Amino acid sequence: MGHYKLIFGGPVGAGKTTAIAAASDVPVLRSPPGVGGPGAHPAHAGAILDYGAMTLDDGSTLHLYGAPGQDRFDFMWELLAEGALALILLIDNSRPDALDELHFYLGAYSRFIRDTAVSVGITHCDLGGGLRLGDYRAELERAGFGCVPVFAVDPRSRRDVCLLIEAALSVLDPVARA
């Protein structure tokens, strides 16, 4: 039995907190909302950190950490990524700048991703947005991340979140992680 760690990253509102809550077997620990200060726009009032955990079939624990979406907390991204197996990147498809956000977070986590693994979950597909999964795959290919699993997901669905986790873990080299 071991202890492993995954990071959930992406912009505020993409579903990181919700996804961790859906996958976690324990009550989720969350930093208080409203870090944007009194009167802050809701898009700037996300959590600083979320934590949950899953028990795997072999009894191991998979620790789930939600990184803050605001770039002013980018110093935490590297700290949280230390010792993690992979990144689960969530992108909100309903935003007009969804591809820009994809590029931003790929760049922010690029060194970590190249050393580990990533899977991308596209959320809020039901709210519109003109992008399809193929558009995201094409952008990933152009950015040099051609073999990244990409899925449309509902972050409230344990099944969808577990699919993202399994996809990221499936591309890890077991010899390199031993």
mmCIF file of C-alpha atoms in Angstrom, residues 92-101 128-131 136:
data_model
loop_
_atom_site.group_PDB
_atom_site.id
_atom_site.type_symbol
_atom_site.label_atom_id
_atom_site.label_comp_id
_atom_site.label_asym_id
_atom_site.label_seq_id
_atom_site.Cartn_x
_atom_site.Cartn_y
_atom_site.Cartn_z
ATOM 1 C CA ASP A 92 -14.367 25.518 -19.059
ATOM 2 C CA ASN A 93 -15.685 25.183 -22.619
ATOM 3 C CA SER A 94 -18.318 27.888 -22.112
ATOM 4 C CA ARG A 95 -15.688 30.625 -21.912
ATOM 5 C CA PRO A 96 -14.743 32.515 -25.053
ATOM 6 C CA ASP A 97 -11.052 32.284 -24.110
ATOM 7 C CA ALA A 98 -11.009 28.527 -23.430
ATOM 8 C CA LEU A 99 -8.109 27.821 -25.824
ATOM 9 C CA ASP A 100 -6.093 30.678 -24.322
ATOM 10 C CA GLU A 101 -6.668 29.161 -20.882
ATOM 11 C CA GLY A 128 -22.420 26.297 -25.147
ATOM 12 C CA GLY A 129 -19.168 27.432 -26.588
ATOM 13 C CA GLY A 130 -18.204 26.832 -30.161
ATOM 14 C CA LEU A 131 -15.349 24.426 -29.478
ATOM 15 C CA TYR A 136 -8.725 21.003 -28.120
#
